[in-house]
mmCIF file of C-alpha atoms in Angstrom:
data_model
loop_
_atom_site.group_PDB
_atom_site.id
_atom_site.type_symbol
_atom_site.label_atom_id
_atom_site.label_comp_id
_atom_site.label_asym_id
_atom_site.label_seq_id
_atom_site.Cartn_x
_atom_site.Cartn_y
_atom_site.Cartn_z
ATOM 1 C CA UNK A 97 2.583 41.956 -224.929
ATOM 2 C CA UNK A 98 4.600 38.930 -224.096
ATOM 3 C CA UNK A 99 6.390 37.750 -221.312
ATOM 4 C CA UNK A 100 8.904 34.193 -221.857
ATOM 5 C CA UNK A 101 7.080 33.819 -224.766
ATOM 6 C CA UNK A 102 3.939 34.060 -224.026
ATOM 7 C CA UNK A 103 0.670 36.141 -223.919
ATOM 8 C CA UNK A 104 0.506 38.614 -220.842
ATOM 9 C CA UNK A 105 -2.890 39.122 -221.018
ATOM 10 C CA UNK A 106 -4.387 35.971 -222.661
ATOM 11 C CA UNK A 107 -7.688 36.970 -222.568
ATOM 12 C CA UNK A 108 -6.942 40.566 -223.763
ATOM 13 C CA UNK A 109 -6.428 43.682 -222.550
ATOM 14 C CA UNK A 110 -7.640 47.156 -223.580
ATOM 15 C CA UNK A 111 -4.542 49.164 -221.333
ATOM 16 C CA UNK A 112 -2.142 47.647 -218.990
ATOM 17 C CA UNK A 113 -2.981 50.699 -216.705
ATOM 18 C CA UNK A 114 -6.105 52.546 -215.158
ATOM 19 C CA UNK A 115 -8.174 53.483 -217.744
ATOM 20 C CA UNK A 116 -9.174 57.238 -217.166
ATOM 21 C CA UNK A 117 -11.168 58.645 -220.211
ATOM 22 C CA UNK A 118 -13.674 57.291 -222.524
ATOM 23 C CA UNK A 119 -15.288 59.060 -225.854
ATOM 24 C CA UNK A 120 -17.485 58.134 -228.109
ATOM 25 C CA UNK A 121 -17.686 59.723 -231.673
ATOM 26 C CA UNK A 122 -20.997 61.390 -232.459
ATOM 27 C CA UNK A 123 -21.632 58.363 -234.847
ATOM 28 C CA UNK A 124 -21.260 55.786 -232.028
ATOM 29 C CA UNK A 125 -18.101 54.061 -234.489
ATOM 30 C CA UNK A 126 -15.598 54.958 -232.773
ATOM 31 C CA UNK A 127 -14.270 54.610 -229.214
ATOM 32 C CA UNK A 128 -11.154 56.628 -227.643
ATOM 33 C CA UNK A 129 -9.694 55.687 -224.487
ATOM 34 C CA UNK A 130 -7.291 57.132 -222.117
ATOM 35 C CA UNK A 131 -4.692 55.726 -220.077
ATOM 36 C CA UNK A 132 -1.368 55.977 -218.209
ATOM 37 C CA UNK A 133 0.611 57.644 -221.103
ATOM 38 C CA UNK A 134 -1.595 55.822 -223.981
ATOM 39 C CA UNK A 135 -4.659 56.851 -225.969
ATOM 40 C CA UNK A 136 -6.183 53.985 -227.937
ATOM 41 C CA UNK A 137 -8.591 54.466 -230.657
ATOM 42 C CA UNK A 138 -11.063 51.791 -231.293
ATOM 43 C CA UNK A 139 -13.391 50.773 -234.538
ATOM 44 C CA UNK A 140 -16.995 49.546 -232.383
ATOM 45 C CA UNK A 141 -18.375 47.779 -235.566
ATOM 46 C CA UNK A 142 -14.865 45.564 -235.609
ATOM 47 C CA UNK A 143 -13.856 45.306 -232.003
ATOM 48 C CA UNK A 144 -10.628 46.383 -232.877
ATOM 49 C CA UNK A 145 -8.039 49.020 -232.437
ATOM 50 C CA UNK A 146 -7.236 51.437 -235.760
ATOM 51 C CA UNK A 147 -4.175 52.714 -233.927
ATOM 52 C CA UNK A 148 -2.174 53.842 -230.793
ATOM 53 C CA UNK A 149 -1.098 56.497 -229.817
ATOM 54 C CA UNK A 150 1.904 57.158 -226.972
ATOM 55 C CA UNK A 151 1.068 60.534 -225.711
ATOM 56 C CA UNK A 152 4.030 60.944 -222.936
ATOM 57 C CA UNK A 153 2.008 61.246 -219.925
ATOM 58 C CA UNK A 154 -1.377 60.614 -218.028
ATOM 59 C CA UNK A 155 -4.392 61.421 -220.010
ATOM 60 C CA UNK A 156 -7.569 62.620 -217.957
ATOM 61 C CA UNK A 157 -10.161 62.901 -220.615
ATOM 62 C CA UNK A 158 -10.890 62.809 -224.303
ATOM 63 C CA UNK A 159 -13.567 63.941 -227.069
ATOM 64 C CA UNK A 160 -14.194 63.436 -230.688
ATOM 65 C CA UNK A 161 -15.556 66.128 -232.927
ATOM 66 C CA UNK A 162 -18.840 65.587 -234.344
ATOM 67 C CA UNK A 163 -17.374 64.443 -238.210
ATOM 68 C CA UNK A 164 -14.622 61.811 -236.602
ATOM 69 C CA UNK A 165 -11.780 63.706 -237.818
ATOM 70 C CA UNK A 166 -10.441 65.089 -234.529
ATOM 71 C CA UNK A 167 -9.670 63.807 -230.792
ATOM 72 C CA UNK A 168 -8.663 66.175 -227.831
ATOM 73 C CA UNK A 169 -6.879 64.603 -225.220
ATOM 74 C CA UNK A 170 -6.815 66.083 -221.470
ATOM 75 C CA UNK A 171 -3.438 65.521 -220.027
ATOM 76 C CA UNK A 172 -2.382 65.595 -216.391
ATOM 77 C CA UNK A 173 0.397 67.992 -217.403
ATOM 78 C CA UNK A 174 -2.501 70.733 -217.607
ATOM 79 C CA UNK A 175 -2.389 70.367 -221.634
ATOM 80 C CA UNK A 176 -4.596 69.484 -224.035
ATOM 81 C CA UNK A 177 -3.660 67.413 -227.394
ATOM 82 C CA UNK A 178 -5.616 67.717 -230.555
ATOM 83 C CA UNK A 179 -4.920 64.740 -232.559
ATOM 84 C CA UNK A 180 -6.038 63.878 -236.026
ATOM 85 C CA UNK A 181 -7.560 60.929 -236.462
ATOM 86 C CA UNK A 182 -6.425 60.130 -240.287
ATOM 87 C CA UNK A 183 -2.780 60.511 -239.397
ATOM 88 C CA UNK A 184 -2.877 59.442 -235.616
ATOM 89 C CA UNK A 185 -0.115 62.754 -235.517
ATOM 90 C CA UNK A 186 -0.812 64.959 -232.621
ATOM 91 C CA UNK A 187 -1.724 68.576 -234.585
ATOM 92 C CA UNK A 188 -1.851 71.393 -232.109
ATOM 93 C CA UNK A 189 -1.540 71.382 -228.520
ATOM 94 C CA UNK A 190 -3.270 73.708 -226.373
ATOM 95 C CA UNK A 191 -1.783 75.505 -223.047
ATOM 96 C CA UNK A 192 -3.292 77.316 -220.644
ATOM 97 C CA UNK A 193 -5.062 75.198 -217.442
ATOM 98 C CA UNK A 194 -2.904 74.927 -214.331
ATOM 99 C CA UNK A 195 -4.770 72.138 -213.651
ATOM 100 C CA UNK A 196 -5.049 68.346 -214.779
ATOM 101 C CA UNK A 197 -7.898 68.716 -217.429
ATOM 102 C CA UNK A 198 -10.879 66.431 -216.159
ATOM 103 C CA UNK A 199 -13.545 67.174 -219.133
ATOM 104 C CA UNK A 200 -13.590 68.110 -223.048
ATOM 105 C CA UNK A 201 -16.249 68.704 -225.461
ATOM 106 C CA UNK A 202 -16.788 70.082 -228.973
ATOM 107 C CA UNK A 203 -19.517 71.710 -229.964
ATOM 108 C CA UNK A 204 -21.541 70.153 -233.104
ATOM 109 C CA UNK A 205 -19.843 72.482 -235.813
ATOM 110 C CA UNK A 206 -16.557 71.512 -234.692
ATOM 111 C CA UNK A 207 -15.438 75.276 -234.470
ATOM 112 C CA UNK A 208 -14.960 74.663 -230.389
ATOM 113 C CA UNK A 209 -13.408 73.321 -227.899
ATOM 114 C CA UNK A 210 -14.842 73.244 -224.213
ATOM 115 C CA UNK A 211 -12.281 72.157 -221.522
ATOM 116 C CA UNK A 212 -13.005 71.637 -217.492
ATOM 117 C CA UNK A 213 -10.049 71.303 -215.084
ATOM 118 C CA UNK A 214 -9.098 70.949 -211.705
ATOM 119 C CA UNK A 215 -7.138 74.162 -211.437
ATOM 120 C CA UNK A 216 -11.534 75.489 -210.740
ATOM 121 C CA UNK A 217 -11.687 76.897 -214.882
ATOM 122 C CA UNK A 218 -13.085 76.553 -217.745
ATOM 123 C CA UNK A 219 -11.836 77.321 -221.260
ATOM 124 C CA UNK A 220 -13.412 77.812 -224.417
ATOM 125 C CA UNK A 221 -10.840 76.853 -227.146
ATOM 126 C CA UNK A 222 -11.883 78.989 -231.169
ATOM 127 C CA UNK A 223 -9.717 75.785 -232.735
ATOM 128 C CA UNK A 224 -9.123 77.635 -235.941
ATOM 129 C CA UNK A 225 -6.899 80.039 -234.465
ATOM 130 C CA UNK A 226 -5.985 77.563 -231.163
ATOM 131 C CA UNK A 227 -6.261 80.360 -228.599
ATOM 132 C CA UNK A 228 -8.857 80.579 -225.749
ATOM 133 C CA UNK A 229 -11.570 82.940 -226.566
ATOM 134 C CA UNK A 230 -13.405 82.359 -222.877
ATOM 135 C CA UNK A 231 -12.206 81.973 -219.514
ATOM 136 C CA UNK A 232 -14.882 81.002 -216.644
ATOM 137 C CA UNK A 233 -13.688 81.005 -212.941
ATOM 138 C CA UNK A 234 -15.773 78.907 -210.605
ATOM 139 C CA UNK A 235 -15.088 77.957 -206.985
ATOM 140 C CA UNK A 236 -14.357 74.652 -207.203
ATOM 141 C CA UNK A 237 -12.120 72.178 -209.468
ATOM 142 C CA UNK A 238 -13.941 70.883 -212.468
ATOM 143 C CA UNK A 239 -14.386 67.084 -212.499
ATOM 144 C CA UNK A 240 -16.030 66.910 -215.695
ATOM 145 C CA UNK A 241 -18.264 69.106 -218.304
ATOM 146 C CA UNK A 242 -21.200 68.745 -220.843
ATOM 147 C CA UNK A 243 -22.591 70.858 -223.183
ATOM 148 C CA UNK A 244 -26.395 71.499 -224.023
ATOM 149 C CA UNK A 245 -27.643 70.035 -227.177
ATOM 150 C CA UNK A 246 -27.337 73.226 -229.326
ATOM 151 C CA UNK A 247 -24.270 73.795 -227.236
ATOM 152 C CA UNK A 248 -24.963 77.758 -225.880
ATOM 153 C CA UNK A 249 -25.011 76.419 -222.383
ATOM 154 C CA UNK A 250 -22.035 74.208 -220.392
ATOM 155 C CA UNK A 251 -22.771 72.378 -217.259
ATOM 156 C CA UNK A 252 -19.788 71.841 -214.811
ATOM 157 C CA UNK A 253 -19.739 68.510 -212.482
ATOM 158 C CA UNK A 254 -17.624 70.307 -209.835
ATOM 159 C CA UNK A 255 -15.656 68.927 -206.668
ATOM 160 C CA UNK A 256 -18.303 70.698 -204.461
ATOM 161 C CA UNK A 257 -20.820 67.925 -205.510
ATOM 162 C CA UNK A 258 -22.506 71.018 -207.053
ATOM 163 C CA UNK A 259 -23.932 71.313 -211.205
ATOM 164 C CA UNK A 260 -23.298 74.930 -212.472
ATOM 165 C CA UNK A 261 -24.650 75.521 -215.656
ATOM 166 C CA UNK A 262 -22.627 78.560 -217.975
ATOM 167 C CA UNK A 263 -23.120 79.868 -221.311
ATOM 168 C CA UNK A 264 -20.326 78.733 -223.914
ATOM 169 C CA UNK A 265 -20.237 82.876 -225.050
ATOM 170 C CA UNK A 266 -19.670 85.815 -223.119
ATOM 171 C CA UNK A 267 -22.035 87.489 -221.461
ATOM 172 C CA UNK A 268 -22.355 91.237 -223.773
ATOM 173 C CA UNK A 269 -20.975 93.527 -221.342
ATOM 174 C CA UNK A 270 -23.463 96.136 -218.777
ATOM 175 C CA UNK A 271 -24.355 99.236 -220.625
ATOM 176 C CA UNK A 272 -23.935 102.125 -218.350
ATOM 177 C CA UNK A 273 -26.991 104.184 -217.359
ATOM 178 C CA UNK A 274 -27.603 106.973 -218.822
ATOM 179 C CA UNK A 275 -28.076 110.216 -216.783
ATOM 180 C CA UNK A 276 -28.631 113.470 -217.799
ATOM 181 C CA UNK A 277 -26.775 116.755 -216.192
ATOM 182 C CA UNK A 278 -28.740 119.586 -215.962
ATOM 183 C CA UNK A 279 -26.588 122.821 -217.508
#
């Protein structure tokens, strides 16, 4: 950026806002951050941006799936952007937090999505058909989330200054008991 002619930010500058999300991908190469309307996408062995992207409004968090070929984008519009990273195109977005979304993760096969937000729930995105297959209620807004190494467990950083840990699939459902009636 320039301003009469010259450099605005002569020693360089990653966003000319707050950043508010960083990811790394799995292989450490690449680094995505999140500002005010802009997500930048950065190669770590060159110190240099592959591209920008203008994403319209505030973004809260980010991820990249496990092969490099995917970002997810938390938005303060309650959204969630799934980007490819070839293209730099936004491919799907994702509704359904009332909340600004505050933490994403994928799990390591890539087939899901994990999203905390601040409306106090937390999603679990099937990508392939781009609905959520889990909804988890807690009792306070999500500030960020994690996900165990073989990702059957996620732990919520909630606004209570409490950890809650969850498992990514449902619980299988109470059998009832069975009771025998005398004829």
């Amino acid at each position: 950026l320039k301003f009469n002619n010259k450099p605005m930010y002569p020693g360089g500058s990653a966003h000319r806002d707050f950043v508010h999300s960083l990811a790394f991908s799995p292989s450490g190469n690449i680094l995505a951050s999140g500002g005010y309307r802009t997500v930048k996408l950065w190669q770590r062995e060159k110190n240099a941006k592959s591209f920008q992207l203008n994403v319209g409004n505030l973004v809260t968090s980010s991820a990249i799936n496990a092969d490099a070929t995917l970002a997810a984008f938390g938005m303060a519009d309650n959204s969630i952007q799934l980007v490819n990273l070839a293209t730099g195109k936004v491919q799907t977005k994702l509704t359904g937090h009332t909340g600004a979304v505050m933490g994403l993760q994928f799990t390591p096969d890539g087939q899901k999505l994990v999203s905390g937000s601040k409306d106090k729930t937390i999603l679990v995105w099937n990508l392939k058909s781009g609905k959520s297959e889990r909804k988890i209620t807690s009792s306070a807004a999500i500030n960020a989330i994690a996900l165990n190494k073989d990702a059957t467990q996620i732990i919520s950083a909630e606004a209570d200054n409490v950890l809650r840990v969850w498992t990514v699939a449902k619980p299988a459902p109470a059998k009832p008991a069975k009771t025998k009636v005398k004829a």
